[in-house]
Amino acid sequence: EVQLVESGGGLVQAGGSLRLACAASGFTVDDYAIGWFRQAPGKQREGVSCIDSSDGSTYYGDSVKGRFTISSDNAKNTVYLQMNRLKPEDTAVYYCAAALSYYCYGYGQPGAPDFRSWGQGTQVTVSS
């Protein structure tokens, strides 16, 4: 059975860094696109980043480009999100999810319909 578990969230000051991990079981992350998403109170879930398993291409939302980096460690079957220069507006619950294919198509679309398997989320809070 496909399962994803996020970890690494916490409380940091603006300008700080966190590294989130998405540990997969029941499948190999190298076979599917893995996306990171976040949801802040009162806001819709937002696509943050995605790594394409077909060729390793990466994608980022405009608000995090240059600050966040997604990577995959196939030996650990884990996808990471390195978050640097964090801002208070980055505060949210962060989720990882697996797509139905190798591709990141739709990760930035409302509802991310191509992503069907979701983790439980990890809280990231950035203080000003």
Tab-separated table of C-alpha atoms in Angstrom:
chain	number	residue	atom	x	y	z
A	1	GLU	CA	0.000	0.000	0.000
A	2	VAL	CA	1.266	3.454	-0.869
A	3	GLN	CA	2.152	5.550	2.165
A	4	LEU	CA	3.941	8.866	2.611
A	5	VAL	CA	5.117	10.339	5.910
A	6	GLU	CA	6.371	13.906	6.260
A	7	SER	CA	8.773	15.049	8.946
A	8	GLY	CA	11.110	17.926	9.726
A	9	GLY	CA	8.694	20.744	10.409
A	10	GLY	CA	9.075	23.090	13.326
A	11	LEU	CA	9.319	26.661	14.505
A	12	VAL	CA	11.996	28.908	13.041
A	13	GLN	CA	12.666	32.614	12.805
A	14	ALA	CA	12.447	34.468	9.530
A	15	GLY	CA	15.591	33.900	7.520
A	16	GLY	CA	16.132	30.460	8.962
A	17	SER	CA	16.093	27.054	7.307
A	18	LEU	CA	14.329	23.731	7.606
A	19	ARG	CA	14.669	20.466	5.745
A	20	LEU	CA	11.503	18.465	5.283
A	21	ALA	CA	11.537	14.770	4.479
A	22	CYS	CA	8.925	12.665	2.739
A	23	ALA	CA	9.491	8.982	3.409
A	24	ALA	CA	7.712	6.643	1.031
A	25	SER	CA	6.667	3.042	1.456
A	26	GLY	CA	4.773	0.684	-0.789
A	27	PHE	CA	6.356	2.170	-3.892
A	28	THR	CA	9.646	3.553	-5.161
A	29	VAL	CA	9.911	7.327	-5.401
A	30	ASP	CA	12.003	6.927	-8.530
A	31	ASP	CA	8.875	5.646	-10.298
A	32	TYR	CA	6.542	8.542	-9.567
A	33	ALA	CA	6.556	12.302	-9.477
A	34	ILE	CA	6.578	13.594	-5.897
A	35	GLY	CA	5.220	17.001	-5.030
A	36	TRP	CA	5.329	19.227	-1.989
A	37	PHE	CA	2.270	21.279	-1.125
A	38	ARG	CA	1.300	23.580	1.694
A	39	GLN	CA	-1.866	24.910	3.226
A	40	ALA	CA	-2.070	27.930	5.483
A	41	PRO	CA	-5.114	28.745	7.624
A	42	GLY	CA	-7.872	30.229	5.508
A	43	LYS	CA	-6.077	29.515	2.252
A	44	GLN	CA	-6.289	26.885	-0.444
A	45	ARG	CA	-3.642	24.216	-0.697
A	46	GLU	CA	-0.754	25.472	-2.807
A	47	GLY	CA	1.727	23.585	-4.935
A	48	VAL	CA	5.242	24.345	-3.710
A	49	SER	CA	7.576	22.066	-5.635
A	50	CYS	CA	7.734	18.833	-7.587
A	51	ILE	CA	10.373	16.423	-8.813
A	52	ASP	CA	9.749	14.524	-12.016
A	53	SER	CA	10.863	10.902	-11.839
A	54	SER	CA	11.218	10.563	-15.608
A	55	ASP	CA	14.341	12.722	-15.774
A	56	GLY	CA	14.675	14.395	-12.373
A	57	SER	CA	13.377	17.752	-13.545
A	58	THR	CA	12.280	20.025	-10.730
A	59	TYR	CA	9.600	22.677	-10.532
A	60	TYR	CA	8.878	25.422	-8.039
A	61	GLY	CA	6.127	27.819	-7.256
A	62	ASP	CA	6.979	31.440	-7.912
A	63	SER	CA	6.886	32.323	-4.232
A	64	VAL	CA	9.641	29.849	-3.324
A	65	LYS	CA	11.944	29.923	-6.350
A	66	GLY	CA	15.508	30.551	-5.311
A	67	ARG	CA	14.804	29.637	-1.695
A	68	PHE	CA	13.545	26.032	-1.743
A	69	THR	CA	15.178	22.977	-3.287
A	70	ILE	CA	13.568	19.600	-3.849
A	71	SER	CA	15.689	16.466	-4.094
A	72	SER	CA	15.303	12.708	-4.068
A	73	ASP	CA	17.417	10.080	-2.334
A	74	ASN	CA	16.465	6.843	-4.019
A	75	ALA	CA	18.558	4.738	-1.653
A	76	LYS	CA	16.424	5.984	1.240
A	77	ASN	CA	13.233	6.150	-0.827
A	78	THR	CA	12.802	9.681	0.469
A	79	VAL	CA	12.176	13.070	-1.102
A	80	TYR	CA	13.390	16.204	0.649
A	81	LEU	CA	12.485	19.851	0.582
A	82	GLN	CA	15.275	22.153	1.703
A	83	MET	CA	13.778	25.479	2.707
A	84	ASN	CA	16.102	28.444	3.109
A	85	ARG	CA	15.528	32.112	3.874
A	86	LEU	CA	12.140	31.309	5.287
A	87	LYS	CA	9.515	34.009	5.506
A	88	PRO	CA	6.477	34.310	7.773
A	89	GLU	CA	4.261	33.746	4.742
A	90	ASP	CA	5.803	30.283	4.405
A	91	THR	CA	3.947	29.268	7.565
A	92	ALA	CA	1.675	26.354	6.696
A	93	VAL	CA	1.154	22.646	6.993
A	94	TYR	CA	3.371	21.024	4.386
A	95	TYR	CA	2.309	17.851	2.619
A	96	CYS	CA	3.986	15.567	0.155
A	97	ALA	CA	2.074	13.576	-2.417
A	98	ALA	CA	2.733	11.069	-5.164
A	99	ALA	CA	1.413	11.505	-8.666
A	100	LEU	CA	-0.145	8.835	-10.834
A	101	SER	CA	2.786	8.909	-13.240
A	102	TYR	CA	6.396	9.968	-13.656
A	103	TYR	CA	5.386	13.517	-14.416
A	104	CYS	CA	4.733	16.662	-12.410
A	105	TYR	CA	1.901	17.801	-14.608
A	106	GLY	CA	-0.698	19.587	-12.555
A	107	TYR	CA	1.293	20.019	-9.348
A	108	GLY	CA	0.589	23.754	-9.421
A	109	GLN	CA	-3.041	23.424	-10.411
A	110	PRO	CA	-5.882	23.927	-7.942
A	111	GLY	CA	-6.590	20.651	-6.233
A	112	ALA	CA	-3.559	18.974	-7.845
A	113	PRO	CA	-5.770	16.284	-9.390
A	114	ASP	CA	-2.881	14.125	-10.617
A	115	PHE	CA	-1.635	13.649	-7.059
A	116	ARG	CA	-3.615	10.921	-5.347
A	117	SER	CA	-1.529	9.682	-2.401
A	118	TRP	CA	-0.913	12.173	0.385
A	119	GLY	CA	0.985	12.244	3.636
A	120	GLN	CA	-0.356	13.513	6.944
A	121	GLY	CA	1.486	16.833	6.841
A	122	THR	CA	4.076	18.560	8.999
A	123	GLN	CA	3.688	22.021	10.501
A	124	VAL	CA	6.122	24.769	9.551
A	125	THR	CA	5.881	27.999	11.512
A	126	VAL	CA	8.075	30.989	10.694
A	127	SER	CA	8.122	33.821	13.203
A	128	SER	CA	8.875	37.416	12.315
